[in-house]
Amino acid sequence: MKQIRVRGERDYSVSVGSGTLSCVAEYARGGRALVMHTKSTRAYAQRVGGYLEPSMRVHYLEVPDGEAAKTTAVLAQAWDRAAEVQLGREDLIVSVGGGAVTDLAGFVAATWLRGIDVLHVPTSLLAMVDAAVGGKTGINTSRGKNLAGAFHSPIGVVADTDLLTTLPRRYWVEGMGEVLKCGFIADPSILDDAAEIISPKHSHLESLIAKSVSVKARVVGADPKEAGEREILNYGHTLAHAIEVLEHFTIAHGEAVSIGCVYAAHVAQEMGLGSSQWLEVQRESLRNQGLPTGWKTTNFDAVLELMQRDKKVRSEHIRMVLLAGPAQPTVVPVETKVLRRAAKNMEVIDE
């Protein structure tokens, strides 16, 4: 087992490895726990409840799968359930599921009684390396993804790699999008480790997850509230969030991030920041794991409109995380004409 310490408004540990689910017992205390999960993670949620039950009264709430969980309607349902079980300030919310569940549960914890503790038990690769770590929580609105949210660090993250063995192949692959992103922006050794196709039983898996978490931990520790350096974690996300919304979330987050990374590399080339060789390294790393590296639209104006809602926008200027090379990130304003040229070069615009 590996443990990575994360600094935030409170410090906490991310436990990564085979059989770490039993670490949940370390977070048990008197009072109540509300375990939030999906239908597909119900069995894991019950195991988590079993580790808490000797000292806590455990209640459960099943929420929809994927982005369907991150709505105001489901949020209201969660608040109602918290009131029904009389969840107090000394009690605990536990998420058991993928990134959507950790986002939702974190936001419920941040807002219930103005903030109670949350423990994350991620069951997908993407959630282990990204969504469960860093304290960003959120839900979607009709105007975009994650526009309502709060910073609220968990008391811990328990990432049991054994839970990944039942993960559908598509969702394993999408998680590799966020893993490779960490390699692009900060730790090129991740790209070396992922040079071969990685699987849930690969010998490098625990190390690969720990390295990815360590990248996020270092950045978050330096910038807990995304006032500066933390923005680099959004590499590939400017286009990715637009794709997710326009495709009604039929393209998974990690898939969209993969496409967004290739697009960002094209933008960097247009601005004289990155080489064609570096663009190809990124594209081939993503392709090697089975991730998509292209996307088409007949309405790039709609893409630009969604990009304008990105959290990095300042004074109506779209700002993007770009890479001059491996582990050389910078955040710069990008003109619309450059965004459009890059889209044409990547054949995103289908005219």
mmCIF file of C-alpha atoms in Angstrom:
data_model
loop_
_atom_site.group_PDB
_atom_site.id
_atom_site.type_symbol
_atom_site.label_atom_id
_atom_site.label_comp_id
_atom_site.label_asym_id
_atom_site.label_seq_id
_atom_site.Cartn_x
_atom_site.Cartn_y
_atom_site.Cartn_z
ATOM 1 C CA MET A 1 0.000 0.000 0.000
ATOM 2 C CA LYS A 2 1.129 3.528 -0.752
ATOM 3 C CA GLN A 3 0.005 6.638 1.133
ATOM 4 C CA ILE A 4 0.118 10.116 -0.357
ATOM 5 C CA ARG A 5 -0.379 13.125 1.883
ATOM 6 C CA VAL A 6 -2.453 15.990 0.475
ATOM 7 C CA ARG A 7 -2.427 19.501 1.925
ATOM 8 C CA GLY A 8 -5.569 21.637 1.813
ATOM 9 C CA GLU A 9 -7.703 23.503 4.316
ATOM 10 C CA ARG A 10 -7.046 20.266 6.165
ATOM 11 C CA ASP A 11 -4.397 17.613 5.496
ATOM 12 C CA TYR A 12 -5.499 14.098 4.585
ATOM 13 C CA SER A 13 -4.111 10.854 3.192
ATOM 14 C CA VAL A 14 -4.859 8.948 0.003
ATOM 15 C CA SER A 15 -4.344 5.206 0.599
ATOM 16 C CA VAL A 16 -3.647 3.319 -2.645
ATOM 17 C CA GLY A 17 -3.247 -0.415 -3.082
ATOM 18 C CA SER A 18 -4.737 -3.867 -3.083
ATOM 19 C CA GLY A 19 -6.974 -4.630 -0.096
ATOM 20 C CA THR A 20 -7.008 -1.096 1.273
ATOM 21 C CA LEU A 21 -10.811 -1.072 1.651
ATOM 22 C CA SER A 22 -10.404 -2.180 5.262
ATOM 23 C CA CYS A 23 -8.729 1.203 5.944
ATOM 24 C CA VAL A 24 -12.265 2.629 6.006
ATOM 25 C CA ALA A 25 -12.514 1.322 9.579
ATOM 26 C CA GLU A 26 -9.863 3.850 10.635
ATOM 27 C CA TYR A 27 -12.357 6.661 9.942
ATOM 28 C CA ALA A 28 -15.182 5.193 12.024
ATOM 29 C CA ARG A 29 -16.311 7.135 15.055
ATOM 30 C CA GLY A 30 -19.504 7.561 17.028
ATOM 31 C CA GLY A 31 -22.555 9.015 15.331
ATOM 32 C CA ARG A 32 -24.089 8.512 11.907
ATOM 33 C CA ALA A 33 -22.788 7.924 8.410
ATOM 34 C CA LEU A 34 -24.617 8.432 5.124
ATOM 35 C CA VAL A 35 -23.097 6.254 2.408
ATOM 36 C CA MET A 36 -23.856 7.512 -1.111
ATOM 37 C CA HIS A 37 -23.481 5.047 -3.979
ATOM 38 C CA THR A 38 -24.922 3.944 -7.323
ATOM 39 C CA LYS A 39 -26.724 0.731 -8.180
ATOM 40 C CA SER A 40 -23.523 -0.726 -9.616
ATOM 41 C CA THR A 41 -21.513 0.045 -6.448
ATOM 42 C CA ARG A 42 -24.152 -1.081 -3.938
ATOM 43 C CA ALA A 43 -22.203 -4.203 -2.905
ATOM 44 C CA TYR A 44 -19.064 -2.142 -2.273
ATOM 45 C CA ALA A 45 -21.119 0.403 -0.310
ATOM 46 C CA GLN A 46 -22.421 -2.364 1.951
ATOM 47 C CA ARG A 47 -18.863 -3.567 2.559
ATOM 48 C CA VAL A 48 -17.873 -0.016 3.461
ATOM 49 C CA GLY A 49 -20.871 0.204 5.783
ATOM 50 C CA GLY A 50 -19.754 -3.016 7.426
ATOM 51 C CA TYR A 51 -16.414 -1.448 8.353
ATOM 52 C CA LEU A 52 -18.207 1.544 9.899
ATOM 53 C CA GLU A 53 -21.108 -0.192 11.633
ATOM 54 C CA PRO A 54 -19.377 -1.385 14.811
ATOM 55 C CA SER A 55 -19.274 2.225 15.996
ATOM 56 C CA MET A 56 -21.605 4.148 13.659
ATOM 57 C CA ARG A 57 -25.237 4.043 12.566
ATOM 58 C CA VAL A 58 -24.989 3.636 8.811
ATOM 59 C CA HIS A 59 -27.595 4.826 6.312
ATOM 60 C CA TYR A 60 -27.518 4.585 2.527
ATOM 61 C CA LEU A 61 -28.595 6.667 -0.452
ATOM 62 C CA GLU A 62 -28.542 5.302 -4.004
ATOM 63 C CA VAL A 63 -28.047 7.916 -6.712
ATOM 64 C CA PRO A 64 -28.055 7.662 -10.533
ATOM 65 C CA ASP A 65 -24.990 6.588 -12.491
ATOM 66 C CA GLY A 66 -22.659 9.102 -14.118
ATOM 67 C CA GLU A 67 -23.438 12.761 -14.714
ATOM 68 C CA ALA A 68 -27.148 12.084 -14.076
ATOM 69 C CA ALA A 69 -26.218 12.163 -10.378
ATOM 70 C CA LYS A 70 -24.894 15.717 -10.579
ATOM 71 C CA THR A 71 -28.190 17.612 -10.844
ATOM 72 C CA THR A 72 -30.045 19.961 -8.530
ATOM 73 C CA ALA A 73 -32.842 17.375 -8.257
ATOM 74 C CA VAL A 74 -30.493 14.676 -6.946
ATOM 75 C CA LEU A 75 -28.782 17.229 -4.701
ATOM 76 C CA ALA A 76 -32.160 18.071 -3.147
ATOM 77 C CA GLN A 77 -32.853 14.374 -2.694
ATOM 78 C CA ALA A 78 -29.537 13.979 -0.863
ATOM 79 C CA TRP A 79 -30.304 16.930 1.423
ATOM 80 C CA ASP A 80 -33.706 15.410 2.201
ATOM 81 C CA ARG A 81 -32.084 12.072 3.039
ATOM 82 C CA ALA A 82 -29.550 13.815 5.290
ATOM 83 C CA ALA A 83 -32.435 15.485 7.144
ATOM 84 C CA GLU A 84 -34.382 12.217 7.344
ATOM 85 C CA VAL A 85 -31.503 10.371 9.070
ATOM 86 C CA GLN A 86 -30.744 13.441 11.211
ATOM 87 C CA LEU A 87 -27.190 13.889 9.987
ATOM 88 C CA GLY A 88 -25.416 16.286 12.331
ATOM 89 C CA ARG A 89 -22.198 18.297 12.215
ATOM 90 C CA GLU A 90 -20.197 15.529 13.893
ATOM 91 C CA ASP A 91 -21.432 12.914 11.422
ATOM 92 C CA LEU A 92 -19.982 11.648 8.156
ATOM 93 C CA ILE A 93 -20.864 11.377 4.460
ATOM 94 C CA VAL A 94 -19.128 8.625 2.505
ATOM 95 C CA SER A 95 -18.975 8.375 -1.290
ATOM 96 C CA VAL A 96 -18.605 4.949 -2.896
ATOM 97 C CA GLY A 97 -18.411 5.193 -6.684
ATOM 98 C CA GLY A 98 -16.905 7.022 -9.615
ATOM 99 C CA GLY A 99 -16.102 10.684 -10.098
ATOM 100 C CA ALA A 100 -19.714 11.834 -10.360
ATOM 101 C CA VAL A 101 -20.520 10.321 -6.945
ATOM 102 C CA THR A 102 -17.462 11.868 -5.292
ATOM 103 C CA ASP A 103 -18.332 15.260 -6.826
ATOM 104 C CA LEU A 104 -21.920 15.054 -5.602
ATOM 105 C CA ALA A 105 -21.165 13.652 -2.145
ATOM 106 C CA GLY A 106 -18.450 16.255 -1.621
ATOM 107 C CA PHE A 107 -20.861 19.053 -2.499
ATOM 108 C CA VAL A 108 -23.545 17.628 -0.201
ATOM 109 C CA ALA A 109 -20.994 17.486 2.614
ATOM 110 C CA ALA A 110 -19.790 21.024 1.879
ATOM 111 C CA THR A 111 -23.308 22.454 2.035
ATOM 112 C CA TRP A 112 -25.087 20.337 4.652
ATOM 113 C CA LEU A 113 -25.137 22.323 7.919
ATOM 114 C CA ARG A 114 -22.499 24.556 6.279
ATOM 115 C CA GLY A 115 -20.017 21.709 6.106
ATOM 116 C CA ILE A 116 -19.563 18.207 7.524
ATOM 117 C CA ASP A 117 -16.885 15.560 6.961
ATOM 118 C CA VAL A 118 -16.702 13.441 3.822
ATOM 119 C CA LEU A 119 -14.710 10.277 3.116
ATOM 120 C CA HIS A 120 -14.190 9.156 -0.477
ATOM 121 C CA VAL A 121 -13.984 5.523 -1.580
ATOM 122 C CA PRO A 122 -13.453 5.786 -5.352
ATOM 123 C CA THR A 123 -14.283 2.721 -7.439
ATOM 124 C CA SER A 124 -13.062 3.913 -10.858
ATOM 125 C CA LEU A 125 -9.573 4.761 -12.077
ATOM 126 C CA LEU A 126 -10.615 8.304 -12.974
ATOM 127 C CA ALA A 127 -12.026 8.902 -9.496
ATOM 128 C CA MET A 128 -8.899 7.498 -7.822
ATOM 129 C CA VAL A 129 -6.453 9.725 -9.693
ATOM 130 C CA ASP A 130 -8.612 12.834 -10.095
ATOM 131 C CA ALA A 131 -12.142 13.396 -8.812
ATOM 132 C CA ALA A 132 -11.681 12.062 -5.265
ATOM 133 C CA VAL A 133 -8.468 14.016 -4.686
ATOM 134 C CA GLY A 134 -8.103 17.759 -4.271
ATOM 135 C CA GLY A 135 -11.323 18.837 -2.583
ATOM 136 C CA LYS A 136 -13.146 20.196 -5.639
ATOM 137 C CA THR A 137 -16.845 19.348 -5.543
ATOM 138 C CA GLY A 138 -19.662 20.249 -7.871
ATOM 139 C CA ILE A 139 -22.831 19.643 -9.790
ATOM 140 C CA ASN A 140 -23.882 20.583 -13.304
ATOM 141 C CA THR A 141 -26.384 23.195 -14.411
ATOM 142 C CA SER A 142 -28.249 23.653 -17.674
ATOM 143 C CA ARG A 143 -25.537 26.150 -18.676
ATOM 144 C CA GLY A 144 -22.490 23.934 -18.201
ATOM 145 C CA LYS A 145 -20.522 21.356 -16.243
ATOM 146 C CA ASN A 146 -19.465 21.839 -12.611
ATOM 147 C CA LEU A 147 -20.575 25.476 -12.551
ATOM 148 C CA ALA A 148 -21.974 25.092 -9.012
ATOM 149 C CA GLY A 149 -19.549 23.763 -6.458
ATOM 150 C CA ALA A 150 -17.298 24.322 -3.472
ATOM 151 C CA PHE A 151 -13.813 23.497 -2.244
ATOM 152 C CA HIS A 152 -14.206 20.943 0.541
ATOM 153 C CA SER A 153 -11.379 18.561 1.373
ATOM 154 C CA PRO A 154 -12.235 15.008 2.451
ATOM 155 C CA ILE A 155 -10.934 13.521 5.690
ATOM 156 C CA GLY A 156 -9.391 10.749 3.614
ATOM 157 C CA VAL A 157 -9.440 8.810 0.352
ATOM 158 C CA VAL A 158 -9.349 5.014 0.271
ATOM 159 C CA ALA A 159 -8.418 3.762 -3.215
ATOM 160 C CA ASP A 160 -8.536 -0.043 -3.268
ATOM 161 C CA THR A 161 -7.147 -1.188 -6.621
ATOM 162 C CA ASP A 162 -8.982 -4.516 -6.269
ATOM 163 C CA LEU A 163 -12.214 -2.629 -7.022
ATOM 164 C CA LEU A 164 -10.939 -1.856 -10.514
ATOM 165 C CA THR A 165 -11.017 -5.489 -11.641
ATOM 166 C CA THR A 166 -14.785 -5.291 -12.286
ATOM 167 C CA LEU A 167 -14.652 -1.878 -13.985
ATOM 168 C CA PRO A 168 -16.034 -1.987 -17.560
ATOM 169 C CA ARG A 169 -13.242 -1.635 -20.113
ATOM 170 C CA ARG A 170 -14.463 1.709 -21.435
ATOM 171 C CA TYR A 171 -14.316 3.322 -17.999
ATOM 172 C CA TRP A 172 -10.909 1.858 -17.307
ATOM 173 C CA VAL A 173 -9.631 3.420 -20.541
ATOM 174 C CA GLU A 174 -11.169 6.827 -19.790
ATOM 175 C CA GLY A 175 -9.342 6.900 -16.465
ATOM 176 C CA MET A 176 -6.089 6.591 -18.365
ATOM 177 C CA GLY A 177 -6.915 9.960 -19.949
ATOM 178 C CA GLU A 178 -6.418 11.660 -16.578
ATOM 179 C CA VAL A 179 -3.378 9.490 -15.758
ATOM 180 C CA LEU A 180 -1.620 10.482 -18.987
ATOM 181 C CA LYS A 181 -2.588 14.126 -18.448
ATOM 182 C CA CYS A 182 -0.545 14.023 -15.225
ATOM 183 C CA GLY A 183 2.367 12.653 -17.238
ATOM 184 C CA PHE A 184 2.064 15.434 -19.793
ATOM 185 C CA ILE A 185 1.904 18.320 -17.314
ATOM 186 C CA ALA A 186 4.267 17.219 -14.544
ATOM 187 C CA ASP A 187 5.748 13.693 -14.463
ATOM 188 C CA PRO A 188 6.985 12.250 -17.783
ATOM 189 C CA SER A 189 7.897 8.966 -16.038
ATOM 190 C CA ILE A 190 4.161 8.236 -16.087
ATOM 191 C CA LEU A 191 4.349 8.183 -19.889
ATOM 192 C CA ASP A 192 7.210 5.681 -19.707
ATOM 193 C CA ASP A 193 5.229 3.453 -17.322
ATOM 194 C CA ALA A 194 2.218 3.636 -19.643
ATOM 195 C CA ALA A 195 4.193 2.913 -22.807
ATOM 196 C CA GLU A 196 2.566 -0.512 -22.849
ATOM 197 C CA ILE A 197 -1.160 -1.100 -22.488
ATOM 198 C CA ILE A 198 -2.063 -0.911 -18.808
ATOM 199 C CA SER A 199 -4.729 -3.165 -17.287
ATOM 200 C CA PRO A 200 -6.327 -3.391 -13.806
ATOM 201 C CA LYS A 201 -3.942 -6.255 -12.948
ATOM 202 C CA HIS A 202 -0.773 -4.657 -14.331
ATOM 203 C CA SER A 203 2.274 -4.747 -12.058
ATOM 204 C CA HIS A 204 2.782 -0.981 -12.485
ATOM 205 C CA LEU A 205 -0.777 -0.087 -11.522
ATOM 206 C CA GLU A 206 -0.309 0.879 -7.870
ATOM 207 C CA SER A 207 2.770 2.942 -8.730
ATOM 208 C CA LEU A 208 1.028 4.577 -11.689
ATOM 209 C CA ILE A 209 -1.961 5.633 -9.569
ATOM 210 C CA ALA A 210 0.299 6.826 -6.743
ATOM 211 C CA LYS A 211 2.390 8.913 -9.167
ATOM 212 C CA SER A 212 -0.742 10.506 -10.628
ATOM 213 C CA VAL A 213 -2.138 11.260 -7.174
ATOM 214 C CA SER A 214 1.242 12.701 -6.155
ATOM 215 C CA VAL A 215 1.145 15.112 -9.102
ATOM 216 C CA LYS A 216 -2.261 16.357 -8.023
ATOM 217 C CA ALA A 217 -1.232 16.471 -4.349
ATOM 218 C CA ARG A 218 1.787 18.666 -5.116
ATOM 219 C CA VAL A 219 -0.229 21.102 -7.209
ATOM 220 C CA VAL A 220 -3.200 21.236 -4.837
ATOM 221 C CA GLY A 221 -0.906 21.724 -1.843
ATOM 222 C CA ALA A 222 0.630 24.771 -3.524
ATOM 223 C CA ASP A 223 -2.723 26.202 -4.656
ATOM 224 C CA PRO A 224 -5.720 24.759 -2.734
ATOM 225 C CA LYS A 225 -8.314 27.192 -4.127
ATOM 226 C CA GLU A 226 -7.244 27.271 -7.813
ATOM 227 C CA ALA A 227 -5.929 30.815 -7.636
ATOM 228 C CA GLY A 228 -2.954 30.092 -9.873
ATOM 229 C CA GLU A 229 -0.824 26.967 -10.324
ATOM 230 C CA ARG A 230 -3.712 24.552 -9.818
ATOM 231 C CA GLU A 231 -5.114 25.622 -13.176
ATOM 232 C CA ILE A 232 -2.553 23.373 -14.884
ATOM 233 C CA LEU A 233 -4.606 20.356 -13.764
ATOM 234 C CA ASN A 234 -7.217 21.524 -16.284
ATOM 235 C CA TYR A 235 -4.980 20.661 -19.233
ATOM 236 C CA GLY A 236 -7.272 19.432 -22.004
ATOM 237 C CA HIS A 237 -10.407 20.435 -20.101
ATOM 238 C CA THR A 238 -11.278 23.645 -21.981
ATOM 239 C CA LEU A 239 -12.494 21.723 -25.012
ATOM 240 C CA ALA A 240 -13.347 18.587 -23.003
ATOM 241 C CA HIS A 241 -16.117 20.208 -20.971
ATOM 242 C CA ALA A 242 -17.620 21.709 -24.115
ATOM 243 C CA ILE A 243 -17.596 18.289 -25.811
ATOM 244 C CA GLU A 244 -19.278 16.664 -22.822
ATOM 245 C CA VAL A 245 -22.103 19.194 -22.811
ATOM 246 C CA LEU A 246 -22.617 19.191 -26.585
ATOM 247 C CA GLU A 247 -22.612 15.384 -26.689
ATOM 248 C CA HIS A 248 -24.990 15.209 -23.697
ATOM 249 C CA PHE A 249 -22.346 13.322 -21.698
ATOM 250 C CA THR A 250 -22.373 10.332 -24.063
ATOM 251 C CA ILE A 251 -18.617 10.927 -24.349
ATOM 252 C CA ALA A 252 -17.036 10.098 -20.990
ATOM 253 C CA HIS A 253 -14.945 12.690 -19.159
ATOM 254 C CA GLY A 254 -11.587 10.975 -19.674
ATOM 255 C CA GLU A 255 -12.357 10.456 -23.357
ATOM 256 C CA ALA A 256 -13.163 14.145 -23.744
ATOM 257 C CA VAL A 257 -9.984 15.114 -21.861
ATOM 258 C CA SER A 258 -7.969 12.960 -24.268
ATOM 259 C CA ILE A 259 -9.423 14.835 -27.248
ATOM 260 C CA GLY A 260 -8.922 18.123 -25.394
ATOM 261 C CA CYS A 261 -5.235 17.406 -24.774
ATOM 262 C CA VAL A 262 -4.634 16.849 -28.492
ATOM 263 C CA TYR A 263 -6.530 20.052 -29.253
ATOM 264 C CA ALA A 264 -4.481 21.995 -26.705
ATOM 265 C CA ALA A 265 -1.336 20.661 -28.383
ATOM 266 C CA HIS A 266 -2.618 21.992 -31.719
ATOM 267 C CA VAL A 267 -3.326 25.380 -30.115
ATOM 268 C CA ALA A 268 0.193 25.410 -28.649
ATOM 269 C CA GLN A 269 1.612 24.773 -32.109
ATOM 270 C CA GLU A 270 -0.430 27.628 -33.555
ATOM 271 C CA MET A 271 1.040 29.918 -30.900
ATOM 272 C CA GLY A 272 4.606 28.740 -31.446
ATOM 273 C CA LEU A 273 4.830 27.056 -28.041
ATOM 274 C CA GLY A 274 4.955 23.365 -28.857
ATOM 275 C CA SER A 275 6.541 21.219 -31.553
ATOM 276 C CA SER A 276 4.849 18.795 -33.912
ATOM 277 C CA GLN A 277 6.942 16.036 -32.316
ATOM 278 C CA TRP A 278 5.576 16.812 -28.845
ATOM 279 C CA LEU A 279 2.031 16.883 -30.252
ATOM 280 C CA GLU A 280 2.593 13.429 -31.758
ATOM 281 C CA VAL A 281 3.999 12.044 -28.475
ATOM 282 C CA GLN A 282 0.803 13.085 -26.717
ATOM 283 C CA ARG A 283 -1.473 11.748 -29.435
ATOM 284 C CA GLU A 284 0.298 8.378 -29.606
ATOM 285 C CA SER A 285 0.378 7.995 -25.792
ATOM 286 C CA LEU A 286 -3.387 8.455 -25.728
ATOM 287 C CA ARG A 287 -4.054 6.250 -28.742
ATOM 288 C CA ASN A 288 -1.903 3.495 -27.236
ATOM 289 C CA GLN A 289 -4.345 3.209 -24.331
ATOM 290 C CA GLY A 290 -7.354 3.117 -26.657
ATOM 291 C CA LEU A 291 -8.421 6.725 -26.076
ATOM 292 C CA PRO A 292 -10.012 8.907 -28.786
ATOM 293 C CA THR A 293 -7.869 11.696 -30.205
ATOM 294 C CA GLY A 294 -10.328 13.337 -32.606
ATOM 295 C CA TRP A 295 -13.836 14.786 -32.691
ATOM 296 C CA LYS A 296 -15.923 16.692 -35.233
ATOM 297 C CA THR A 297 -18.580 19.370 -35.031
ATOM 298 C CA THR A 298 -20.549 21.392 -37.570
ATOM 299 C CA ASN A 299 -21.074 24.193 -35.061
ATOM 300 C CA PHE A 300 -17.786 25.469 -33.696
ATOM 301 C CA ASP A 301 -19.515 28.671 -32.568
ATOM 302 C CA ALA A 302 -21.382 26.558 -29.984
ATOM 303 C CA VAL A 303 -18.026 25.190 -28.827
ATOM 304 C CA LEU A 304 -16.649 28.722 -28.443
ATOM 305 C CA GLU A 305 -19.727 29.785 -26.472
ATOM 306 C CA LEU A 306 -19.200 26.932 -24.008
ATOM 307 C CA MET A 307 -15.490 27.688 -23.792
ATOM 308 C CA GLN A 308 -16.420 31.218 -22.725
ATOM 309 C CA ARG A 309 -18.012 29.702 -19.607
ATOM 310 C CA ASP A 310 -14.780 27.949 -18.635
ATOM 311 C CA LYS A 311 -13.575 28.794 -15.130
ATOM 312 C CA LYS A 312 -10.245 30.073 -16.497
ATOM 313 C CA VAL A 313 -11.919 32.822 -18.543
ATOM 314 C CA ARG A 314 -10.879 36.303 -17.402
ATOM 315 C CA SER A 315 -12.423 39.523 -18.766
ATOM 316 C CA GLU A 316 -14.145 37.473 -21.493
ATOM 317 C CA HIS A 317 -10.784 36.144 -22.733
ATOM 318 C CA ILE A 318 -10.499 32.370 -23.144
ATOM 319 C CA ARG A 319 -7.394 31.157 -21.320
ATOM 320 C CA MET A 320 -5.952 27.704 -21.873
ATOM 321 C CA VAL A 321 -3.360 25.489 -20.239
ATOM 322 C CA LEU A 322 -0.743 24.822 -22.933
ATOM 323 C CA LEU A 323 2.495 22.820 -22.907
ATOM 324 C CA ALA A 324 5.730 23.991 -24.486
ATOM 325 C CA GLY A 325 7.053 20.468 -23.832
ATOM 326 C CA PRO A 326 6.878 17.695 -21.223
ATOM 327 C CA ALA A 327 6.146 19.166 -17.772
ATOM 328 C CA GLN A 328 6.299 22.726 -19.154
ATOM 329 C CA PRO A 329 2.789 24.101 -18.589
ATOM 330 C CA THR A 330 1.689 27.684 -18.980
ATOM 331 C CA VAL A 331 -1.723 29.373 -18.887
ATOM 332 C CA VAL A 332 -2.233 31.949 -21.628
ATOM 333 C CA PRO A 333 -5.079 33.891 -23.276
ATOM 334 C CA VAL A 334 -5.920 32.556 -26.725
ATOM 335 C CA GLU A 335 -7.593 34.529 -29.502
ATOM 336 C CA THR A 336 -10.682 33.108 -31.185
ATOM 337 C CA LYS A 337 -8.970 33.019 -34.575
ATOM 338 C CA VAL A 338 -6.224 30.813 -33.109
ATOM 339 C CA LEU A 339 -8.789 28.472 -31.561
ATOM 340 C CA ARG A 340 -10.533 28.180 -34.905
ATOM 341 C CA ARG A 341 -7.303 27.557 -36.849
ATOM 342 C CA ALA A 342 -6.269 24.839 -34.421
ATOM 343 C CA ALA A 343 -9.707 23.231 -34.756
ATOM 344 C CA LYS A 344 -9.378 23.224 -38.547
ATOM 345 C CA ASN A 345 -5.883 21.735 -38.412
ATOM 346 C CA MET A 346 -7.138 18.988 -36.120
ATOM 347 C CA GLU A 347 -10.166 18.530 -38.381
ATOM 348 C CA VAL A 348 -12.551 19.254 -35.504
ATOM 349 C CA ILE A 349 -14.555 21.583 -37.730
ATOM 350 C CA ASP A 350 -16.553 19.472 -40.164
ATOM 351 C CA GLU A 351 -17.504 21.825 -42.984
#
